[in-house]
Tab-separated table of C-alpha atoms and ligand atoms in Angstrom:
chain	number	residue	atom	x	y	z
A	1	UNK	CA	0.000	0.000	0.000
A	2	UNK	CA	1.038	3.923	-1.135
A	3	UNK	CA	2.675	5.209	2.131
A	4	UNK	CA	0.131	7.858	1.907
A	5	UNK	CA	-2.980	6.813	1.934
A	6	UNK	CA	-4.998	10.165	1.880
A	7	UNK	CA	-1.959	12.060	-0.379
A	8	UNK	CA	-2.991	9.324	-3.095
A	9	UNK	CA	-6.757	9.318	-2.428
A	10	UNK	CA	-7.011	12.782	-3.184
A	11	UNK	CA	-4.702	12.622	-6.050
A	12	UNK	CA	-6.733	10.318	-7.682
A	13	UNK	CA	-10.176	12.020	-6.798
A	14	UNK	CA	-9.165	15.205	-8.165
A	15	UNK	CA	-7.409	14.424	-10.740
A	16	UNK	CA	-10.866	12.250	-12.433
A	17	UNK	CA	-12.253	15.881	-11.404
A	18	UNK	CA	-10.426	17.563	-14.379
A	19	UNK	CA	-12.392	14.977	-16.316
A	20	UNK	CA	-15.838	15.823	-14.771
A	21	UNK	CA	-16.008	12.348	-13.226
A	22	UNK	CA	-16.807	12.649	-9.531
A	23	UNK	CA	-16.522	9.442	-7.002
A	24	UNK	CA	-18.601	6.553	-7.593
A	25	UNK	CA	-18.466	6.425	-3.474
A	26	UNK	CA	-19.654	9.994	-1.490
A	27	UNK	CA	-16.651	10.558	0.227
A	28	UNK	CA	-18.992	11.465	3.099
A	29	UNK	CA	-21.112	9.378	5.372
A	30	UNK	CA	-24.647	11.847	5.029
A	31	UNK	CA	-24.133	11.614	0.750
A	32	UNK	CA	-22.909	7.533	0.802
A	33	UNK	CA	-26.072	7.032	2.981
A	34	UNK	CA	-28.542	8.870	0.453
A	35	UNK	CA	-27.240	7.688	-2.582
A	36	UNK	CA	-27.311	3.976	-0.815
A	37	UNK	CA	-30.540	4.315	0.033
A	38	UNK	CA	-31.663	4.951	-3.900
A	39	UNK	CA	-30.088	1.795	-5.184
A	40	UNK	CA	-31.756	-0.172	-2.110
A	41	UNK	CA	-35.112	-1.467	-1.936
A	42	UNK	CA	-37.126	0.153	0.682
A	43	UNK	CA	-37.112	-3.203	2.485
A	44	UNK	CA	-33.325	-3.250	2.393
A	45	UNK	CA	-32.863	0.078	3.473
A	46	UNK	CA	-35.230	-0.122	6.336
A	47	UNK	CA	-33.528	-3.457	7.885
A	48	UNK	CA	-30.150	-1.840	7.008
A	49	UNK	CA	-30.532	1.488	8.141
A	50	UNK	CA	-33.280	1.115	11.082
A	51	UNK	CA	-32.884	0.819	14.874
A	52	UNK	CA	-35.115	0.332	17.392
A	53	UNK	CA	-37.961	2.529	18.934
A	54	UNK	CA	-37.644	6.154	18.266
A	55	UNK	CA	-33.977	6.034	16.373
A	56	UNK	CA	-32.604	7.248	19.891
A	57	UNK	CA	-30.100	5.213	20.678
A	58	UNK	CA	-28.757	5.743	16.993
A	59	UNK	CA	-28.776	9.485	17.198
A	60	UNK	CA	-27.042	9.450	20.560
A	61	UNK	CA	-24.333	7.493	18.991
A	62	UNK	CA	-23.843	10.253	17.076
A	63	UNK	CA	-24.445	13.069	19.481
A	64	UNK	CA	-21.436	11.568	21.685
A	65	UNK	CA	-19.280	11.569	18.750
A	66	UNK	CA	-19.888	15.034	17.993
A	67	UNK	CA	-19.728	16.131	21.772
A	68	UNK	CA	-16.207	15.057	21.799
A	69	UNK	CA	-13.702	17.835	19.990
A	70	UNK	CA	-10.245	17.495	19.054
A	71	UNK	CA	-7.003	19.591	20.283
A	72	UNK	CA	-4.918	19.689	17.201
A	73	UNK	CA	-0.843	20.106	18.538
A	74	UNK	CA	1.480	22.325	16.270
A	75	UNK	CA	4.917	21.912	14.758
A	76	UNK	CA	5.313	18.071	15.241
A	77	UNK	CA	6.529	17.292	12.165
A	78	UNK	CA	3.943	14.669	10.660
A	79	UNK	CA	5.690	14.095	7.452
A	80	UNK	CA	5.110	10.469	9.084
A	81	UNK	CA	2.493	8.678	9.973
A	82	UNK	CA	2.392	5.257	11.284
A	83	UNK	CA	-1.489	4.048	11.652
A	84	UNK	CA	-0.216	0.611	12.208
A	85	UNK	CA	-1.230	-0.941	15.488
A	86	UNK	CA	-1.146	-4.548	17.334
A	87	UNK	CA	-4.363	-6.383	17.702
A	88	UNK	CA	-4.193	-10.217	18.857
A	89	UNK	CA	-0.307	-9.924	18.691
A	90	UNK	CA	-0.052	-9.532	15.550
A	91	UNK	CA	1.136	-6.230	13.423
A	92	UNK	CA	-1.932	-4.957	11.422
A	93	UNK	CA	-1.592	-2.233	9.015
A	94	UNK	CA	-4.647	0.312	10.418
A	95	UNK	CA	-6.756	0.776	14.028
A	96	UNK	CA	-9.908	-0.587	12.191
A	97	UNK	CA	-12.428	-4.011	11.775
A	98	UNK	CA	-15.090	-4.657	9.526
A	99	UNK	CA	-18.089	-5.320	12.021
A	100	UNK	CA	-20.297	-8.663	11.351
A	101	UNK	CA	-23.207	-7.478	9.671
A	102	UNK	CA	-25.892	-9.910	8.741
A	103	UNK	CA	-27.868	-10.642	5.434
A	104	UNK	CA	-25.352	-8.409	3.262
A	105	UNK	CA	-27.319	-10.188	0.257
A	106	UNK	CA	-30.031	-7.212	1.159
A	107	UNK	CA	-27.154	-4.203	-0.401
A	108	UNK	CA	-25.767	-6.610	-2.845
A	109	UNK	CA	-25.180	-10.001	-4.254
A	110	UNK	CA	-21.450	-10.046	-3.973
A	111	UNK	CA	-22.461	-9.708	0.119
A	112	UNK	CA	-20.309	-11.362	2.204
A	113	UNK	CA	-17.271	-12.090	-0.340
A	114	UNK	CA	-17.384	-9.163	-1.768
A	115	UNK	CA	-16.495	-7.491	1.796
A	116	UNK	CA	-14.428	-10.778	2.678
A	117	UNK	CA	-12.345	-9.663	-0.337
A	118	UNK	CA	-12.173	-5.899	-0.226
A	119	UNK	CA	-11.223	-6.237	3.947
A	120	UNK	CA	-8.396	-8.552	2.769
A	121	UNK	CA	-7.097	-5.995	0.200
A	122	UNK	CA	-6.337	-3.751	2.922
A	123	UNK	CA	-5.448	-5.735	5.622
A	124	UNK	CA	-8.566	-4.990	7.674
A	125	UNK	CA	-10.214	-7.786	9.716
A	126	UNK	CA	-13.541	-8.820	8.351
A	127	UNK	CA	-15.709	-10.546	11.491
A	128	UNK	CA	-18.361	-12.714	9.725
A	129	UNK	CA	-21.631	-12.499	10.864
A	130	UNK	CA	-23.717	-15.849	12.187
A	131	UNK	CA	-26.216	-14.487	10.219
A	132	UNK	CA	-24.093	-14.154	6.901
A	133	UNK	CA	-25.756	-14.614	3.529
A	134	UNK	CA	-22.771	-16.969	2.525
A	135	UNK	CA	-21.180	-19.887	5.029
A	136	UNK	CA	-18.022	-18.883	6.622
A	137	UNK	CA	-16.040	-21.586	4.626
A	138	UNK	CA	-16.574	-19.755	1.316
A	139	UNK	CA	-15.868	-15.866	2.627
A	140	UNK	CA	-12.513	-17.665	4.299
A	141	UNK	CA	-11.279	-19.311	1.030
A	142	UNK	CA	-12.119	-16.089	-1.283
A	143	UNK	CA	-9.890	-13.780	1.273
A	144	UNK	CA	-6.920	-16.107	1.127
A	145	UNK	CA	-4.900	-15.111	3.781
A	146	UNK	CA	-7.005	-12.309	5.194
A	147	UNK	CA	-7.593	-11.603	8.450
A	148	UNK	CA	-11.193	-12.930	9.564
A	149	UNK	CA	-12.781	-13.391	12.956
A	150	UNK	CA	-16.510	-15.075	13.586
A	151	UNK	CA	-19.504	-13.480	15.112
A	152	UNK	CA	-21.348	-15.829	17.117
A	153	UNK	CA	-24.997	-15.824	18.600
A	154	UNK	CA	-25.629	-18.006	21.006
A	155	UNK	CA	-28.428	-20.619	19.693
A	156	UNK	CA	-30.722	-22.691	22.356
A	157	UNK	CA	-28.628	-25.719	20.998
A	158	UNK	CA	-25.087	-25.982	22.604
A	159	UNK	CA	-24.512	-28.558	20.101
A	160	UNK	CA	-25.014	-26.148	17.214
A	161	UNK	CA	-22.628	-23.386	18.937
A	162	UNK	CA	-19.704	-25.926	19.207
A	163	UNK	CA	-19.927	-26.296	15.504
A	164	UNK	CA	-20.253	-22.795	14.409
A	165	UNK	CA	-17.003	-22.520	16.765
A	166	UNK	CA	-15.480	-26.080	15.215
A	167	UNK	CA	-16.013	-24.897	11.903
A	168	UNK	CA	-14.758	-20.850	12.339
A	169	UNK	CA	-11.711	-22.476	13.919
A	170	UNK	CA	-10.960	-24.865	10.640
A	171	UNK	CA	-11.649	-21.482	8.765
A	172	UNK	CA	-8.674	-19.878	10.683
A	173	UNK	CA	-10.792	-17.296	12.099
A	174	UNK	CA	-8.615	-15.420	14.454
A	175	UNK	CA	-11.357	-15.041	17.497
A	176	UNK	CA	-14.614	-15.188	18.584
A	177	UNK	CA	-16.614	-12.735	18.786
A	178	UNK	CA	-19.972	-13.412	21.214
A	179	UNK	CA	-22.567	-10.763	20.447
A	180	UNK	CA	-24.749	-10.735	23.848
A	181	UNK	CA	-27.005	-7.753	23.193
A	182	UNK	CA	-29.812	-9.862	20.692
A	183	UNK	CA	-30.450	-12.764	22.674
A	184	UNK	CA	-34.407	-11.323	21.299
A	185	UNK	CA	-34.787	-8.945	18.522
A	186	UNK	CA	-35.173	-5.511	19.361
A	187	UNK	CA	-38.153	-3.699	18.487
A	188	UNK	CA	-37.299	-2.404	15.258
A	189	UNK	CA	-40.444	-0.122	13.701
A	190	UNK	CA	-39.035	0.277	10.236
A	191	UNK	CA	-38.696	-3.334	9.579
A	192	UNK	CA	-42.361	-4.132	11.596
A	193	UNK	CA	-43.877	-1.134	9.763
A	194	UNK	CA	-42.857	-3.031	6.483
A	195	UNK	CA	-43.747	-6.344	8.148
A	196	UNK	CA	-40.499	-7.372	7.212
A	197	UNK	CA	-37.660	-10.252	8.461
A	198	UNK	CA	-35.392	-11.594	5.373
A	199	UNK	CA	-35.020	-14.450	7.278
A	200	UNK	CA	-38.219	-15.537	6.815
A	201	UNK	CA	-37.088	-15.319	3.071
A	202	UNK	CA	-34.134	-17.579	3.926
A	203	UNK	CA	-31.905	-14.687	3.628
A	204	UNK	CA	-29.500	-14.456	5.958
A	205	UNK	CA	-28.726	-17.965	7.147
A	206	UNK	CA	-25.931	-19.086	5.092
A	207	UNK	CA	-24.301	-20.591	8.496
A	208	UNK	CA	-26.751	-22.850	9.097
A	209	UNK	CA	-28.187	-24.086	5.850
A	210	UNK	CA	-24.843	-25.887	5.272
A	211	UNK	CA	-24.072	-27.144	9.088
A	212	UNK	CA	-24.527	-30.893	9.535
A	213	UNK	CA	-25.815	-30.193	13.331
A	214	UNK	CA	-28.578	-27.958	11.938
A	215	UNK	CA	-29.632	-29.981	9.723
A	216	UNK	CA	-30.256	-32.538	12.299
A	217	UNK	CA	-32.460	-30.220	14.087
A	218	UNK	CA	-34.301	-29.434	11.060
A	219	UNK	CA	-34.677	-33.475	10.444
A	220	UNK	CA	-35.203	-33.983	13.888
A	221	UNK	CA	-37.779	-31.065	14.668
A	222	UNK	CA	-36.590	-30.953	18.453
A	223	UNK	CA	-36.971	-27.374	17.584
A	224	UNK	CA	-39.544	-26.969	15.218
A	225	UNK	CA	-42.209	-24.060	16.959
A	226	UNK	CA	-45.314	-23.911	17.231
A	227	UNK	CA	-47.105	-23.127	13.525
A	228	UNK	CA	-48.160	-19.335	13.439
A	229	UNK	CA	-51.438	-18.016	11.845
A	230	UNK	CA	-50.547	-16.758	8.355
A	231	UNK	CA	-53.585	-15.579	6.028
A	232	UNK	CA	-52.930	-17.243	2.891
A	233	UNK	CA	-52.807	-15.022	-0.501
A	234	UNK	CA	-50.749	-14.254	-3.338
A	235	UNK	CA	-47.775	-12.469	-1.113
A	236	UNK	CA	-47.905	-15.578	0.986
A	237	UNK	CA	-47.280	-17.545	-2.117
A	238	UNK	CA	-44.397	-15.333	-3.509
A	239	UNK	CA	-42.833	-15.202	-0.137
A	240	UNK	CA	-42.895	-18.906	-0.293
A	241	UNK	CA	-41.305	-19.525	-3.490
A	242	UNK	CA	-38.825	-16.957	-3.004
A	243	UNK	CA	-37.835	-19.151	0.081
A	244	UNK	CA	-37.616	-22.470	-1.574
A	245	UNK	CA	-35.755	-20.665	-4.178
A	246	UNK	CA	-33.398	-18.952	-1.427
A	247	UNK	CA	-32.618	-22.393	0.560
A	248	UNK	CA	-29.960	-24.772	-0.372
A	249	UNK	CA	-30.595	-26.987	-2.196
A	250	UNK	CA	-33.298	-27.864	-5.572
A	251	UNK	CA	-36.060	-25.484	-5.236
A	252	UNK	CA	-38.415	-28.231	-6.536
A	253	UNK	CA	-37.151	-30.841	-3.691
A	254	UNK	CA	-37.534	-27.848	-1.253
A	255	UNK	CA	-40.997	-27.150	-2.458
A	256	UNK	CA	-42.154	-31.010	-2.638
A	257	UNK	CA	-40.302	-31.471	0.884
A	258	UNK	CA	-41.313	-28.660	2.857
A	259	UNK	CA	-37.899	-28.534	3.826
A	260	UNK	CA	-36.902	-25.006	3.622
A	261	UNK	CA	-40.321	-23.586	5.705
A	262	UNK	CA	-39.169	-26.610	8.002
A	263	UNK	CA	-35.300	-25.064	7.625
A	264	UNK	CA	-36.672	-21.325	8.406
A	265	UNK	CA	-38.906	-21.940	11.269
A	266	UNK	CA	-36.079	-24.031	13.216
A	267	UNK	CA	-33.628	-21.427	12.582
A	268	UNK	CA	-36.524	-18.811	14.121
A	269	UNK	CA	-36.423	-20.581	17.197
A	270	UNK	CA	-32.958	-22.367	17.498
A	271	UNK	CA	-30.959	-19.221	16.452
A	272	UNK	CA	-30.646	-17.427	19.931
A	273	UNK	CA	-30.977	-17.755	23.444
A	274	UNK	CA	-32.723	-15.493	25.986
A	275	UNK	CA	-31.443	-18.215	28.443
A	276	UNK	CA	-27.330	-16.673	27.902
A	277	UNK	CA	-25.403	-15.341	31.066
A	278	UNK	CA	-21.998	-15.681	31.750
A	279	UNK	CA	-21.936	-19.307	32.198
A	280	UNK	CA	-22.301	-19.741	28.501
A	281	UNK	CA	-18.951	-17.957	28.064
A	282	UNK	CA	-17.486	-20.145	30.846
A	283	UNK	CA	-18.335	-23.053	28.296
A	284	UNK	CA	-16.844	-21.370	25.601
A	285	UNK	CA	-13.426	-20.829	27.423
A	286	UNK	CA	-13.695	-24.737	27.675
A	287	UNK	CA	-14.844	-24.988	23.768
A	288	UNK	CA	-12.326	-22.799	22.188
A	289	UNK	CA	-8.542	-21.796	22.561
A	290	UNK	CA	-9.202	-18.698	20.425
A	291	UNK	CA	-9.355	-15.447	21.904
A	292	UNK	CA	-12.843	-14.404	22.997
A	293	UNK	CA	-14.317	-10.929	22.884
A	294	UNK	CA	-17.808	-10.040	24.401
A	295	UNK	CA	-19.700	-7.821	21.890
A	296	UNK	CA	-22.159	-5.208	23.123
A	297	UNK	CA	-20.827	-4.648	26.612
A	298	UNK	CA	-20.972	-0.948	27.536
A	299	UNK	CA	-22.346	-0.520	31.063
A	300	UNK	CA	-18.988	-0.330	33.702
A	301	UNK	CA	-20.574	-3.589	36.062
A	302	UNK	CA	-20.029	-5.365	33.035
A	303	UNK	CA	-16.735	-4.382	31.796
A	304	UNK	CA	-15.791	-5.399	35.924
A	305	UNK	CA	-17.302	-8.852	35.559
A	306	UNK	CA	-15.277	-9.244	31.930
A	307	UNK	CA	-11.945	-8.630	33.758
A	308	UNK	CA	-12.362	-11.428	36.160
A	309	UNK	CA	-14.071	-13.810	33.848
A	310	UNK	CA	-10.661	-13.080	31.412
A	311	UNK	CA	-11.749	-12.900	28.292
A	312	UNK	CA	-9.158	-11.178	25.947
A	313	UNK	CA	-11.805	-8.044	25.447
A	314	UNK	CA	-14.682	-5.975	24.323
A	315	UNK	CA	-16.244	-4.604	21.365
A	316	UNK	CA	-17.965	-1.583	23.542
A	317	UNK	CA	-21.026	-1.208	21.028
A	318	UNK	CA	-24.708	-0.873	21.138
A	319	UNK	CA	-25.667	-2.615	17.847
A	320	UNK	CA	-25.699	-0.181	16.227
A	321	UNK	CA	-29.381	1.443	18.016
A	322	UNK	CA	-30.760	-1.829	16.899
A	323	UNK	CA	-31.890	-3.532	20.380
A	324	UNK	CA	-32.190	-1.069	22.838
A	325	UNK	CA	-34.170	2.687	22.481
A	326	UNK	CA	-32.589	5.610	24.030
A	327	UNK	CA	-29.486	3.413	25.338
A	328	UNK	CA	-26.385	5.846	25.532
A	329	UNK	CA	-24.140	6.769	22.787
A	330	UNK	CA	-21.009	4.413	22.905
A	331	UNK	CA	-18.749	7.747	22.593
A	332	UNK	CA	-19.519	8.579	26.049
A	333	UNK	CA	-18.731	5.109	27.764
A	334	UNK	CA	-15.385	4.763	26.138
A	335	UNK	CA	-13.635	6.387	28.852
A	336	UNK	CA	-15.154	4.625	31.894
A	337	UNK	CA	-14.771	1.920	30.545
A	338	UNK	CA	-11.097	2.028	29.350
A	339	UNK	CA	-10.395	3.016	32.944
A	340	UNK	CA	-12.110	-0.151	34.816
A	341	UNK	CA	-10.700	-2.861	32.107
A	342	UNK	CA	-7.026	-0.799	32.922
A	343	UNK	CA	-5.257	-2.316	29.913
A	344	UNK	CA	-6.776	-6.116	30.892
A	345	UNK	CA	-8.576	-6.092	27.955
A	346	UNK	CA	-8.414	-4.990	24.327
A	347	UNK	CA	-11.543	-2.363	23.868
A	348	UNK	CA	-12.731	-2.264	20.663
A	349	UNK	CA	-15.116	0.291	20.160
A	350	UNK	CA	-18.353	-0.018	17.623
A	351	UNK	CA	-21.891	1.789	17.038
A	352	UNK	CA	-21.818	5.426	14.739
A	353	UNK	CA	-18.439	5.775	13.754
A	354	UNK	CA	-18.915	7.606	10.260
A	355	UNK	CA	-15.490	8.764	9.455
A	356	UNK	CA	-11.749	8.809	10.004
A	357	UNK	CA	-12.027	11.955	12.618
A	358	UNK	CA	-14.888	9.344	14.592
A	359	UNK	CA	-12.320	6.489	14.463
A	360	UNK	CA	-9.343	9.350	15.944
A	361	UNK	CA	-11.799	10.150	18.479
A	362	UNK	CA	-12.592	6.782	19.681
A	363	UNK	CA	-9.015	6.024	20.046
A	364	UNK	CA	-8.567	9.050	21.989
A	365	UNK	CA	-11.417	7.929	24.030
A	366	UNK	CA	-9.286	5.008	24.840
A	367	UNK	CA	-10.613	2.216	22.699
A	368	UNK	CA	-7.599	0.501	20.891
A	369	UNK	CA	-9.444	-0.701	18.001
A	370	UNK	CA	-12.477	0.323	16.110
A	371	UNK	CA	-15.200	-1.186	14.121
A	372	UNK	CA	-17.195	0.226	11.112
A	373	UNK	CA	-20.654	-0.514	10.172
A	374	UNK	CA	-23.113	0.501	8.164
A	375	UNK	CA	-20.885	2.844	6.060
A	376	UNK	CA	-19.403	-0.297	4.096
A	377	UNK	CA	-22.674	-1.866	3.896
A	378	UNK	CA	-23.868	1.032	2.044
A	379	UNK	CA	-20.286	1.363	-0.001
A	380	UNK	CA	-21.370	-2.046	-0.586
A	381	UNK	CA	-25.113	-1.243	-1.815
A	382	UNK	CA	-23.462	1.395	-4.310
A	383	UNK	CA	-20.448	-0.437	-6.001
A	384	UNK	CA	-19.914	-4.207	-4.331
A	385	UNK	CA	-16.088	-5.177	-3.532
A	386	UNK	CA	-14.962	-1.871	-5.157
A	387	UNK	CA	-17.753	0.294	-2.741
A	388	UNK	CA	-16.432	-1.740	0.354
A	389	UNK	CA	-12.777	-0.933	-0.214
A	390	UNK	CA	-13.463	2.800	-1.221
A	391	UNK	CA	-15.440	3.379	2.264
A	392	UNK	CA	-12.224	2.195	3.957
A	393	UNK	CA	-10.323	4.008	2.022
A	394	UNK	CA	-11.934	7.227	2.674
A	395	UNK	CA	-12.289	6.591	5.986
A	396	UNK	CA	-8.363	5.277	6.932
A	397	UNK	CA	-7.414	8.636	4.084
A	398	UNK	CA	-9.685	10.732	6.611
A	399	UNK	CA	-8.009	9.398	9.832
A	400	UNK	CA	-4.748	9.963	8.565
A	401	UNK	CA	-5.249	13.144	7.571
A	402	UNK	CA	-6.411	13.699	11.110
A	403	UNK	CA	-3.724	12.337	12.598
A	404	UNK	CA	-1.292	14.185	10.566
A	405	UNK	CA	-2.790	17.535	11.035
A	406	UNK	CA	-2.948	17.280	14.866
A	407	UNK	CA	0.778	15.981	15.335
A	408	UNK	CA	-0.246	12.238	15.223
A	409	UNK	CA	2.472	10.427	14.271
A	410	UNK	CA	1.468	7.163	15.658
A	411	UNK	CA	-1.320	5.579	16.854
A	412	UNK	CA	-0.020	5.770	20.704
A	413	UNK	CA	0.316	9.143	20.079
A	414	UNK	CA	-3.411	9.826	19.971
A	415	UNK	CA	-4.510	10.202	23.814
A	416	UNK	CA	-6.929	11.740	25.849
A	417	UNK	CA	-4.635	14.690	25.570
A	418	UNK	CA	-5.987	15.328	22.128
A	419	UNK	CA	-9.375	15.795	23.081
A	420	UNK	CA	-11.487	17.628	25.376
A	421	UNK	CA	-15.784	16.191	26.118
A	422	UNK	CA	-18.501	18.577	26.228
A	423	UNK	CA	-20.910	18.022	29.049
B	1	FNR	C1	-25.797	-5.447	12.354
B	1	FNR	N1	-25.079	-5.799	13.490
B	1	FNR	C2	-24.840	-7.125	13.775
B	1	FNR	N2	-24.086	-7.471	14.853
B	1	FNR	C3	-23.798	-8.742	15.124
B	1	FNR	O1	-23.115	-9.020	16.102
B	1	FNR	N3	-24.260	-9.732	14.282
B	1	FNR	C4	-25.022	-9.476	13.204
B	1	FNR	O2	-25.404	-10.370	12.468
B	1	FNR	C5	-25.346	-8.120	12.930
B	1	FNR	N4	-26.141	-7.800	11.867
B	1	FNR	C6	-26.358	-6.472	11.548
B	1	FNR	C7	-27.096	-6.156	10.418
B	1	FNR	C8	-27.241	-4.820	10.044
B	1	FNR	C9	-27.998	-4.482	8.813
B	1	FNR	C10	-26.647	-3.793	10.816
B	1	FNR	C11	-26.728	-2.351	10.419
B	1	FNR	C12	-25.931	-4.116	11.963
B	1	FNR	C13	-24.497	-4.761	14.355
B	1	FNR	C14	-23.105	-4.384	13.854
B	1	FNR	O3	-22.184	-5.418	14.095
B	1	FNR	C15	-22.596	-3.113	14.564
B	1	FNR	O4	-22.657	-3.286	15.939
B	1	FNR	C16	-23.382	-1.881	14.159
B	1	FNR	O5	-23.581	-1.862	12.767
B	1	FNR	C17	-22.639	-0.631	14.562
B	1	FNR	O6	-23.417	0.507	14.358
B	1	FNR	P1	-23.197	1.482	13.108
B	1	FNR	O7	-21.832	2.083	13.305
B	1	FNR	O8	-23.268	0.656	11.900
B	1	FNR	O9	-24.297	2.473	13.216
């Protein structure tokens, strides 16, 4: 990679500008987010976009970002810049991780590899989601060597975890990543306004179509539920066929089997546990020698409890403003929080960081990694692999920039001395 990011990002940028050709991908968040939202279908850019309740919890993501401000330092000399940092002991090239994000088949049908492949181009860690549109196995052969972690929820079937786990540790995933925050779905009025889940479409469960202990369940129908009322029309009828189509397998055998409505309505049930608490992750420890970070932790009794349970860290994030209405922005945990886990844990923070200055910020804040969401789901929407890798782009070019311009010249250098938090 170019030294300089940024220096060659804008070179390129302006110089198609002589030629009246402007970037296929806004170079901001508000512009990638509108155009996104024209090449979506209103479906897709409801369960992409949408939180839960009143959109609180997503604005206050925001809001905390914006409340902190940055100190700029003079005559450093940041000719340099060094934006490398460790993460798992190993040397990565930026602070920054591709956050799992389910049913990517809703922005594009490259989905999953096409992000798989655009994270590896940069060196950025892609954490799959266990509700990817494509199995793990796939995304990991398509990224080569890339860096890759797995997202796990915790299903009502133990047996089911320990494959998930068997199989993202034959895909050399690097950790595991146990998202804690959706053991139920949050109320989420966009999608229910639309009367929407992709699931129910089969979309979205490319883990378990393809895992031999879920398919057992589905033969097995130890958790089949209980049949809901649906009034039968034409939409029932399309949704059905686009379902047989969806699941693996010969739509035909699907159809004459019942197999994928059987398939859909075990994963509805099977796919996470209310039940979870901290024993679960005491089984993990006892599952897995990979490194295990708790996603969705934010409140400081928690962070306390993840010290002494030792897992290797956090990923301080509120889903985005997905589960929880009016929960606080993650900007203004960061610090607490980096105090109580006092270096025991790697914090990686997640939830409404929209540009390179956010990702500065964060680090200030004290997180030592940070994860971006739905801006590459939307580069994605716009231009596939390409999209993915110019949102990171823009973003690691913005952060450089940011870095440079404040007397950054590594990432240690950017401390709570560069920032100040209005109250
Ligand atoms: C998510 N997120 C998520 N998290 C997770 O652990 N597993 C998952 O499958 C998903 N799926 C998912 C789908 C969509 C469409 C979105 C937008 C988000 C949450 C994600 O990992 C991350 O926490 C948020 O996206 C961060 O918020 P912002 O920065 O994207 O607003």
């Amino acid at each position: 990679m170019d030294a300089s990011i940024a220096g060659r990002q804008q070179r390129e940028i302006y110089a198609q500008g002589m030629s009246g050709i402007t970037p296929l991908i806004p170079t901001d968040f508000y512009q990638l987010e509108s155009k996104a939202k024209k090449v979506l279908s209103k479906k897709a850019y409801a369960y992409i976009a949408g939180g839960a309740g009143l959109q609180n919890t997503i604005q206050n993501n925001l809001s905390a970002f914006s409340k902190v401000k940055i100190r700029p330092k003079m005559l450093k000399d940041s000719s340099q810049c060094d934006m490398s940092i460790e993460l798992l002991g190993k040397k990565r090239t930026s602070p920054v991780l591709l956050c799992p994000i389910g049913v990517l088949e809703l922005a594009h049908p490259g989905a999953d590899i096409a992000v798989g492949k655009a994270a590896a181009s940069l060196g950025v860690p892609f954490i799959f989601s266990s509700q990817a549109s494509e199995p793990m196995e796939k995304v990991s052969q398509s990224m080569a060597s890339g860096s890759r972690w797995f997202q796990l929820y915790w299903s009502k079937s133990d047996d089911l975890v320990k494959s998930f786990v068997e199989r993202a540790e034959r895909c050399q995933c690097e950790a595991i990543v146990v998202t804690l925050d959706t053991t139920l779905l949050g109320w989420r009025p966009y999608d229910l306004n639309l009367g929407y889940l992709p699931f129910l479409e089969a979309k979205g469960i490319g883990q378990y179509m393809p895992d031999p202990v879920f398919n057992k369940l589905v033969d097995d129908g130890s958790y089949l539920p209980p049949a809901g009322k649906t009034k039968v029309n034409l939409h029932t009828l399309l949704t059905l066929l686009r379902m047989n189509y969806r699941y693996e397998g010969s739509f035909f055998k699907n159809l004459v089997s019942g197999r994928a409505l059987r398939g859909v309505r075990t994963f509805t049930n099977v796919y996470s546990n209310p039940a979870l608490s901290w024993k679960e992750i005491a089984k993990l420890k006892k599952m897995t020698d990979l490194p295990i970070f708790l996603k969705g932790i934010h409140h400081p009794d928690d962070v306390s409890i993840a010290v002494s349970e030792g897992v290797n860290g956090i990923i301080v994030s509120n889903h985005g403003g997905r589960q929880v209405d009016g929960a606080i922005g993650i900007a203004s945990t960061l610090p607490e929080i980096a105090e109580i886990a006092d270096q025991k844990l790697t914090i990686i923070a997640d939830s409404g960081v929209r540009s390179g200055a956010d990702v500065f910020k964060a680090l200030a804040l004290g997180a030592n990694a940070v994860c971006i969401g739905r801006p590459y789901a939307y580069g994605l929407a716009i231009g596939g692999e390409t999209g993915v890798r110019d949102v990171i782009l823009h973003i690691l070019a913005e952060l450089e920039l940011t870095m440079r311009l404040t007397g950054c010249r590594n990432i240690d250098e950017i401390d709570n001395s560069m920032i100040s938090i209005d109250h």
